[in-house]
Amino acid sequence: MIRNGHGAAGGAERPSPAGRRAVRVWCDGCYDMVHYGHSNQLRQARAMGDYLIVGVHTDEEIAKHKGPPVFTQEERYKMVQAIKWVDEVVPAAPYVTTLETLDKYNCDFCVHGNDITLTVDGRDTYEEVKQAGRYRECKRTQGVSTTDLVGRMLLVTKAHHSSQEMSSEYREYADSFGKCPGGRNPWTGVSQFLQTSQKIIQFASGKEPQPGETVIYVAGAFDLFHIGHVDFLEKVYRLADRPYVIAGLHFDQEVNRYKGKNYPIMNLHERTLSVLACRYVSEVVIGAPYAVTAELLGHFKVDLVCHGKTEIVPDRDGSDPYQEPKRRGIFYQIDSGSDLTTDLIVQRIIKNRLEYEARNQKKEAKELAFLEATRQQEMQLVGEGD
């Protein structure tokens, strides 16, 4: 069991109104390739109670019911732990959610998105808790799925960048990836993410730096936000007693300039939400300049500037983007201790491409069969009621 003792959600149950017991909420899942859709589900779940416990399944359980996970269980536990609305992580949670599990962790109810999760034999994994009235539903985030992200990596086009029109190739992919005979599943399929100011407000802390806090600035792509990023940001966060970490996110075109290929895999709007969900980050600059200038340092009253061990690519004019903080003696290179990069994740996916495509098609076939069975059942009940 892993408790969170810092960050926005902070490890202790929120004070509940006088005389009311704190409401404990349970969520569980694979949390493989954690993205802002997962974070948004956990944000909504946390808002339904005072203390959020998240159960994460093992590699073995996921492989049995769904197919091979992209990330190892240790990586997945760590990713969920870094989401600021999570108070506690339970490793090796059972794939099927039972009343026994809810009672064991003293949880009032469990929360899941309005999609379906099925066992290897096609049964709803939340059947028992639904029947007992200890199930709540939250809205699934439109415009993102693990399936979609995997597809972007395999396609090697730039259609997902924020200023690009959807190409015919990406449109064809969006209509067919993970599709199986019999129609399109509304959950596994691909859709386009639409950023709104409301979504940013929901994810943002809304707090400004306070007197006595150390303002630390970091910049980068933070693409496919992963544990390499988490390890780096945690190290940065621990540099000060009272840190206020600002993450500057570069525009898609800037990232593509220094990363090449079809990077970034996630566009700027998506990367913004992914980073805002991290408990070590207080603020995000959406579309930060590549060079860390005197103006930027002055505007945010920056005390320290940090960068990881990855290569620093020169600016367009050949200059060092960190020359100003280096001149001031406030630049620090941080070794996160993790060798995981966005490139390595993409390599993992490409290496297992056929397995992942087969997994998505199998998952969609199972979900469509469940939908059809539910529809038939409803029609039968309507028929009986006539």
Short mmCIF file of C-alpha atoms in Angstrom, two decimals:
data_model
loop_
_atom_site.label_atom_id
_atom_site.label_comp_id
_atom_site.label_asym_id
_atom_site.label_seq_id
_atom_site.Cartn_x
_atom_site.Cartn_y
_atom_site.Cartn_z
CA MET A 1 0.00 0.00 0.00
CA ILE A 2 1.44 3.38 -1.01
CA ARG A 3 0.26 6.58 0.67
CA ASN A 4 0.89 10.01 -0.77
CA GLY A 5 2.27 12.48 1.74
CA HIS A 6 2.77 15.59 -0.39
CA GLY A 7 1.35 17.56 -3.32
CA ALA A 8 -2.15 18.81 -3.96
CA ALA A 9 -4.15 15.88 -2.65
CA GLY A 10 -1.72 15.29 0.14
CA GLY A 11 -2.05 11.96 1.94
CA ALA A 12 -4.51 12.82 4.70
CA GLU A 13 -8.27 12.66 4.49
CA ARG A 14 -9.84 16.03 3.80
CA PRO A 15 -11.56 17.44 6.86
CA SER A 16 -15.23 16.53 6.55
CA PRO A 17 -18.07 18.70 7.87
CA ALA A 18 -18.64 18.35 11.62
CA GLY A 19 -20.31 15.08 12.52
CA ARG A 20 -19.83 13.50 9.08
CA ARG A 21 -17.52 10.58 8.49
CA ALA A 22 -15.00 11.05 5.66
CA VAL A 23 -16.19 9.44 2.42
CA ARG A 24 -13.63 6.99 1.05
CA VAL A 25 -13.70 6.32 -2.70
CA TRP A 26 -12.23 3.36 -4.60
CA CYS A 27 -11.07 3.35 -8.23
CA ASP A 28 -9.21 0.57 -9.98
CA GLY A 29 -7.78 -0.22 -13.39
CA CYS A 30 -4.73 -1.05 -15.48
CA TYR A 31 -3.56 2.57 -15.75
CA ASP A 32 -1.32 1.57 -18.63
CA MET A 33 0.11 4.50 -20.61
CA VAL A 34 -1.48 6.90 -18.11
CA HIS A 35 -2.90 9.94 -19.91
CA TYR A 36 -5.06 12.91 -18.98
CA GLY A 37 -8.20 10.79 -19.54
CA HIS A 38 -7.17 8.60 -16.59
CA SER A 39 -6.28 11.71 -14.55
CA ASN A 40 -9.66 13.27 -15.29
CA GLN A 41 -11.45 10.12 -14.13
CA LEU A 42 -9.49 10.22 -10.84
CA ARG A 43 -10.18 13.96 -10.46
CA GLN A 44 -13.91 13.35 -10.79
CA ALA A 45 -13.77 10.37 -8.41
CA ARG A 46 -11.90 12.41 -5.76
CA ALA A 47 -14.56 15.13 -5.99
CA MET A 48 -17.20 12.56 -4.99
CA GLY A 49 -15.58 11.98 -1.59
CA ASP A 50 -12.79 12.95 0.80
CA TYR A 51 -10.12 10.28 0.27
CA LEU A 52 -9.28 8.43 -2.95
CA ILE A 53 -7.74 4.95 -3.02
CA VAL A 54 -6.65 3.58 -6.40
CA GLY A 55 -6.10 -0.13 -7.02
CA VAL A 56 -3.73 -1.00 -9.87
CA HIS A 57 -3.69 -4.45 -11.53
CA THR A 58 -0.59 -6.60 -12.02
CA ASP A 59 1.02 -7.34 -15.40
CA GLU A 60 -0.14 -10.95 -15.11
CA GLU A 61 -3.80 -10.01 -14.56
CA ILE A 62 -3.80 -7.53 -17.45
CA ALA A 63 -2.14 -10.01 -19.83
CA LYS A 64 -4.80 -12.61 -18.92
CA HIS A 65 -7.85 -10.38 -19.42
CA LYS A 66 -6.71 -7.82 -21.96
CA GLY A 67 -3.28 -8.44 -23.51
CA PRO A 68 0.28 -7.27 -22.74
CA PRO A 69 0.61 -3.92 -20.92
CA VAL A 70 3.02 -1.32 -22.33
CA PHE A 71 4.37 -0.42 -18.87
CA THR A 72 5.45 -2.73 -16.05
CA GLN A 73 3.39 -2.82 -12.86
CA GLU A 74 6.08 -0.92 -10.92
CA GLU A 75 6.05 1.83 -13.55
CA ARG A 76 2.25 1.94 -13.44
CA TYR A 77 2.08 2.13 -9.62
CA LYS A 78 4.48 5.06 -9.68
CA MET A 79 2.55 6.91 -12.40
CA VAL A 80 -0.75 6.68 -10.53
CA GLN A 81 0.95 7.77 -7.31
CA ALA A 82 2.11 10.97 -9.07
CA ILE A 83 -1.45 12.07 -9.96
CA LYS A 84 -2.37 14.85 -7.55
CA TRP A 85 -5.91 13.66 -6.75
CA VAL A 86 -4.74 10.22 -5.56
CA ASP A 87 -4.29 9.72 -1.79
CA GLU A 88 -3.29 6.07 -1.75
CA VAL A 89 -2.30 3.36 -4.25
CA VAL A 90 -3.03 -0.34 -3.72
CA PRO A 91 -0.68 -2.50 -5.82
CA ALA A 92 -1.86 -5.85 -7.26
CA ALA A 93 -5.57 -5.02 -6.96
CA PRO A 94 -7.89 -7.81 -8.22
CA TYR A 95 -9.14 -7.37 -11.81
CA VAL A 96 -12.77 -7.93 -10.79
CA THR A 97 -14.01 -5.37 -8.26
CA THR A 98 -15.75 -7.05 -5.33
CA LEU A 99 -17.57 -5.91 -2.20
CA GLU A 100 -14.85 -7.71 -0.24
CA THR A 101 -12.23 -5.32 -1.71
CA LEU A 102 -14.35 -2.23 -0.94
CA ASP A 103 -14.87 -3.42 2.64
CA LYS A 104 -11.19 -4.32 3.10
CA TYR A 105 -10.17 -0.71 2.35
CA ASN A 106 -13.20 0.77 4.12
CA CYS A 107 -14.49 2.37 0.90
CA ASP A 108 -18.07 3.56 0.56
CA PHE A 109 -18.28 3.01 -3.19
CA CYS A 110 -16.22 2.64 -6.33
CA VAL A 111 -16.12 4.97 -9.35
CA HIS A 112 -15.56 4.08 -12.99
CA GLY A 113 -15.94 5.89 -16.32
CA ASN A 114 -19.06 5.43 -18.44
CA ASP A 115 -17.40 2.79 -20.61
CA ILE A 116 -17.22 -0.94 -19.89
CA THR A 117 -14.51 -3.22 -18.52
CA LEU A 118 -14.86 -6.90 -19.25
CA THR A 119 -13.20 -10.05 -17.95
CA VAL A 120 -11.59 -12.61 -20.26
CA ASP A 121 -14.97 -14.38 -20.53
CA GLY A 122 -16.85 -11.17 -21.41
CA ARG A 123 -18.43 -10.33 -18.03
CA ASP A 124 -18.75 -6.84 -16.54
CA THR A 125 -16.01 -6.52 -13.89
CA TYR A 126 -18.24 -4.19 -11.80
CA GLU A 127 -21.34 -6.43 -11.79
CA GLU A 128 -21.21 -7.25 -8.05
CA VAL A 129 -20.73 -3.68 -6.77
CA LYS A 130 -23.37 -2.36 -9.18
CA GLN A 131 -25.95 -4.82 -7.84
CA ALA A 132 -25.09 -3.77 -4.27
CA GLY A 133 -25.60 -0.08 -5.09
CA ARG A 134 -21.97 0.79 -4.36
CA TYR A 135 -21.04 1.94 -7.84
CA ARG A 136 -20.84 5.51 -9.18
CA GLU A 137 -20.11 6.60 -12.72
CA CYS A 138 -18.13 9.56 -14.02
CA LYS A 139 -17.88 10.98 -17.53
CA ARG A 140 -15.22 9.50 -19.77
CA THR A 141 -12.89 12.10 -21.29
CA GLN A 142 -13.66 12.61 -24.97
CA GLY A 143 -10.83 12.66 -27.49
CA VAL A 144 -8.21 10.40 -25.93
CA SER A 145 -7.64 6.70 -25.51
CA THR A 146 -4.61 4.47 -25.21
CA THR A 147 -5.69 2.97 -28.54
CA ASP A 148 -5.49 6.38 -30.21
CA LEU A 149 -2.05 7.17 -28.74
CA VAL A 150 -0.67 3.81 -29.89
CA GLY A 151 -2.04 4.49 -33.35
CA ARG A 152 -0.35 7.89 -33.56
CA MET A 153 3.00 6.28 -32.74
CA LEU A 154 2.59 3.64 -35.41
CA LEU A 155 1.45 6.04 -38.12
CA VAL A 156 4.44 8.41 -38.20
CA THR A 157 2.37 11.34 -39.47
CA LYS A 158 1.94 14.79 -37.89
CA ALA A 159 -1.85 14.89 -38.21
CA HIS A 160 -2.32 15.04 -34.43
CA HIS A 161 -0.34 18.31 -34.02
CA SER A 162 -2.45 21.28 -32.98
CA SER A 163 -2.10 23.33 -36.20
CA GLN A 164 -2.44 20.45 -38.64
CA GLU A 165 -5.51 19.42 -40.58
CA MET A 166 -6.41 15.76 -40.19
CA SER A 167 -4.77 14.01 -43.15
CA SER A 168 -6.63 11.42 -45.23
CA GLU A 169 -4.24 8.80 -43.86
CA TYR A 170 -5.00 9.72 -40.24
CA ARG A 171 -8.73 9.93 -41.00
CA GLU A 172 -8.60 6.44 -42.50
CA TYR A 173 -6.71 5.23 -39.43
CA ALA A 174 -9.19 6.96 -37.10
CA ASP A 175 -12.03 5.15 -38.84
CA SER A 176 -10.39 1.74 -38.82
CA PHE A 177 -7.86 1.30 -35.99
CA GLY A 178 -9.11 -1.26 -33.50
CA LYS A 179 -12.22 -1.74 -35.65
CA CYS A 180 -13.59 -5.22 -35.99
CA PRO A 181 -16.39 -6.70 -38.11
CA GLY A 182 -19.75 -5.53 -36.87
CA GLY A 183 -19.25 -1.82 -36.29
CA ARG A 184 -17.42 0.80 -34.29
CA ASN A 185 -17.18 0.64 -30.53
CA PRO A 186 -17.75 4.06 -28.91
CA TRP A 187 -15.00 3.53 -26.29
CA THR A 188 -12.01 1.95 -28.05
CA GLY A 189 -12.33 4.04 -31.22
CA VAL A 190 -10.43 7.21 -32.03
CA SER A 191 -11.74 10.75 -31.58
CA GLN A 192 -10.26 14.23 -31.65
CA PHE A 193 -9.56 16.05 -28.38
CA LEU A 194 -11.08 19.51 -27.99
CA GLN A 195 -9.46 21.72 -25.36
CA THR A 196 -11.66 24.03 -23.31
CA SER A 197 -10.83 26.69 -20.71
CA GLN A 198 -13.07 24.80 -18.25
CA LYS A 199 -10.91 21.68 -18.54
CA ILE A 200 -7.74 23.67 -17.82
CA ILE A 201 -9.41 25.31 -14.78
CA GLN A 202 -10.44 21.88 -13.46
CA PHE A 203 -6.86 20.59 -13.71
CA ALA A 204 -5.02 23.75 -12.55
CA SER A 205 -4.12 24.38 -8.91
CA GLY A 206 -5.14 28.05 -9.15
CA LYS A 207 -2.42 28.96 -6.65
CA GLU A 208 0.19 31.67 -7.14
CA PRO A 209 3.68 31.52 -5.60
CA GLN A 210 3.63 32.55 -1.94
CA PRO A 211 6.33 34.51 -0.07
CA GLY A 212 9.08 32.13 1.01
CA GLU A 213 8.42 29.61 -1.79
CA THR A 214 11.24 28.73 -4.20
CA VAL A 215 10.13 29.21 -7.82
CA ILE A 216 11.71 26.50 -9.98
CA TYR A 217 11.37 26.59 -13.77
CA VAL A 218 11.68 23.53 -16.03
CA ALA A 219 10.97 23.38 -19.76
CA GLY A 220 10.50 20.72 -22.41
CA ALA A 221 8.04 18.71 -24.47
CA PHE A 222 6.83 16.43 -21.64
CA ASP A 223 5.39 14.25 -24.39
CA LEU A 224 3.52 11.04 -23.47
CA PHE A 225 4.00 12.05 -19.84
CA HIS A 226 5.75 9.07 -18.22
CA ILE A 227 7.75 8.00 -15.15
CA GLY A 228 10.98 9.43 -16.56
CA HIS A 229 9.24 12.82 -16.33
CA VAL A 230 7.78 12.00 -12.91
CA ASP A 231 11.19 10.99 -11.49
CA PHE A 232 12.72 14.22 -12.83
CA LEU A 233 9.94 16.46 -11.47
CA GLU A 234 10.03 14.73 -8.07
CA LYS A 235 13.79 15.39 -7.82
CA VAL A 236 13.21 19.03 -8.81
CA TYR A 237 10.38 19.32 -6.25
CA ARG A 238 12.69 18.06 -3.51
CA LEU A 239 15.33 20.73 -4.20
CA ALA A 240 13.50 23.18 -1.91
CA ASP A 241 11.55 23.06 1.35
CA ARG A 242 8.68 25.01 -0.19
CA PRO A 243 8.89 24.51 -3.96
CA TYR A 244 6.68 26.11 -6.61
CA VAL A 245 7.45 24.25 -9.84
CA ILE A 246 6.56 25.89 -13.18
CA ALA A 247 6.73 23.67 -16.29
CA GLY A 248 7.16 25.43 -19.64
CA LEU A 249 5.72 23.40 -22.51
CA HIS A 250 7.03 24.09 -26.00
CA PHE A 251 4.76 24.51 -29.03
CA ASP A 252 4.25 21.42 -31.22
CA GLN A 253 6.25 22.92 -34.09
CA GLU A 254 9.15 23.73 -31.75
CA VAL A 255 9.17 20.17 -30.36
CA ASN A 256 9.12 18.81 -33.90
CA ARG A 257 12.09 21.01 -34.79
CA TYR A 258 14.32 19.48 -32.12
CA LYS A 259 12.79 15.99 -31.90
CA GLY A 260 11.94 15.34 -35.58
CA LYS A 261 9.85 12.43 -36.95
CA ASN A 262 6.20 12.82 -35.90
CA TYR A 263 6.93 14.19 -32.42
CA PRO A 264 5.24 15.30 -30.28
CA ILE A 265 2.85 12.33 -30.10
CA MET A 266 0.54 14.44 -27.90
CA ASN A 267 -0.29 17.96 -28.96
CA LEU A 268 0.26 21.01 -26.75
CA HIS A 269 -3.29 21.01 -25.32
CA GLU A 270 -3.02 17.35 -24.33
CA ARG A 271 0.47 17.76 -22.87
CA THR A 272 -0.78 20.70 -20.77
CA LEU A 273 -3.39 18.56 -18.99
CA SER A 274 -0.96 15.65 -18.51
CA VAL A 275 1.56 17.89 -16.73
CA LEU A 276 -1.06 19.81 -14.71
CA ALA A 277 -2.26 16.49 -13.27
CA CYS A 278 1.17 15.85 -11.70
CA ARG A 279 1.37 16.56 -7.96
CA TYR A 280 4.88 18.06 -8.27
CA VAL A 281 3.82 20.82 -10.71
CA SER A 282 2.16 24.07 -9.58
CA GLU A 283 1.84 25.91 -12.89
CA VAL A 284 2.23 25.34 -16.64
CA VAL A 285 3.31 27.82 -19.32
CA ILE A 286 1.35 26.82 -22.43
CA GLY A 287 3.65 27.42 -25.39
CA ALA A 288 6.80 28.53 -23.57
CA PRO A 289 9.63 30.14 -25.57
CA TYR A 290 12.47 27.72 -26.35
CA ALA A 291 15.12 30.06 -24.90
CA VAL A 292 14.83 30.75 -21.18
CA THR A 293 15.16 34.53 -21.42
CA ALA A 294 15.75 37.31 -18.88
CA GLU A 295 12.13 38.42 -19.51
CA LEU A 296 10.77 34.96 -18.64
CA LEU A 297 12.92 34.71 -15.49
CA GLY A 298 11.81 38.19 -14.41
CA HIS A 299 8.13 37.63 -15.19
CA PHE A 300 7.86 34.49 -13.02
CA LYS A 301 10.49 35.64 -10.46
CA VAL A 302 12.38 32.36 -11.04
CA ASP A 303 14.93 31.26 -8.40
CA LEU A 304 16.20 28.07 -10.08
CA VAL A 305 16.13 26.60 -13.59
CA CYS A 306 16.51 22.82 -14.01
CA HIS A 307 17.03 20.45 -16.92
CA GLY A 308 17.43 16.69 -17.06
CA LYS A 309 20.31 14.68 -18.53
CA THR A 310 18.83 14.66 -22.04
CA GLU A 311 20.65 16.56 -24.77
CA ILE A 312 20.09 20.33 -24.93
CA VAL A 313 19.50 21.13 -28.61
CA PRO A 314 20.69 24.64 -29.61
CA ASP A 315 18.10 27.29 -30.48
CA ARG A 316 17.41 28.14 -34.15
CA ASP A 317 20.26 30.69 -34.16
CA GLY A 318 22.69 28.15 -32.70
CA SER A 319 22.67 29.67 -29.19
CA ASP A 320 22.28 27.77 -25.89
CA PRO A 321 18.64 28.13 -24.74
CA TYR A 322 19.85 28.10 -21.12
CA GLN A 323 22.63 30.69 -21.47
CA GLU A 324 20.81 33.32 -19.35
CA PRO A 325 20.14 31.11 -16.26
CA LYS A 326 23.70 29.72 -16.61
CA ARG A 327 25.08 33.28 -16.63
CA ARG A 328 23.15 34.01 -13.43
CA GLY A 329 24.38 30.80 -11.76
CA ILE A 330 20.85 29.44 -11.22
CA PHE A 331 20.96 26.55 -13.73
CA TYR A 332 21.04 22.98 -12.41
CA GLN A 333 21.20 19.68 -14.30
CA ILE A 334 19.23 16.97 -12.54
CA ASP A 335 19.78 13.24 -12.94
CA SER A 336 16.34 11.66 -12.54
CA GLY A 337 17.86 8.20 -12.19
CA SER A 338 15.45 6.97 -14.89
CA ASP A 339 16.54 6.05 -18.41
CA LEU A 340 12.97 5.94 -19.76
CA THR A 341 12.35 8.38 -22.62
CA THR A 342 9.45 9.02 -24.99
CA ASP A 343 11.59 7.40 -27.74
CA LEU A 344 11.92 4.18 -25.71
CA ILE A 345 8.15 4.01 -25.14
CA VAL A 346 7.51 4.37 -28.87
CA GLN A 347 10.10 1.64 -29.52
CA ARG A 348 8.28 -0.67 -27.06
CA ILE A 349 5.04 -0.11 -28.94
CA ILE A 350 6.51 -0.60 -32.41
CA LYS A 351 8.31 -3.77 -31.29
CA ASN A 352 4.99 -5.21 -30.09
CA ARG A 353 2.89 -3.62 -32.81
CA LEU A 354 1.08 -6.76 -33.97
CA GLU A 355 0.34 -7.81 -30.39
CA TYR A 356 -1.15 -4.39 -29.59
CA GLU A 357 -3.24 -4.26 -32.76
CA ALA A 358 -4.56 -7.76 -32.06
CA ARG A 359 -5.27 -6.72 -28.44
CA ASN A 360 -7.30 -3.68 -29.53
CA GLN A 361 -9.32 -5.67 -32.06
CA LYS A 362 -10.03 -8.42 -29.51
CA LYS A 363 -11.01 -5.84 -26.87
CA GLU A 364 -13.36 -4.08 -29.28
CA ALA A 365 -14.98 -7.35 -30.42
CA LYS A 366 -15.63 -8.27 -26.76
CA GLU A 367 -17.11 -4.83 -26.01
CA LEU A 368 -19.36 -4.88 -29.10
CA ALA A 369 -20.64 -8.36 -28.19
CA PHE A 370 -21.45 -7.07 -24.68
CA LEU A 371 -23.25 -4.02 -26.11
CA GLU A 372 -25.31 -6.20 -28.45
CA ALA A 373 -26.25 -8.59 -25.61
CA THR A 374 -27.30 -5.62 -23.43
CA ARG A 375 -29.37 -4.17 -26.30
CA GLN A 376 -31.13 -7.53 -26.86
CA GLN A 377 -31.86 -7.78 -23.12
CA GLU A 378 -33.37 -4.28 -23.07
CA MET A 379 -35.52 -5.05 -26.14
CA GLN A 380 -36.72 -8.24 -24.46
CA LEU A 381 -37.69 -6.33 -21.30
CA VAL A 382 -39.57 -3.72 -23.39
CA GLY A 383 -41.33 -6.57 -25.21
CA GLU A 384 -42.37 -8.16 -21.94
CA GLY A 385 -43.68 -4.84 -20.65
CA ASP A 386 -46.07 -4.38 -23.63
#
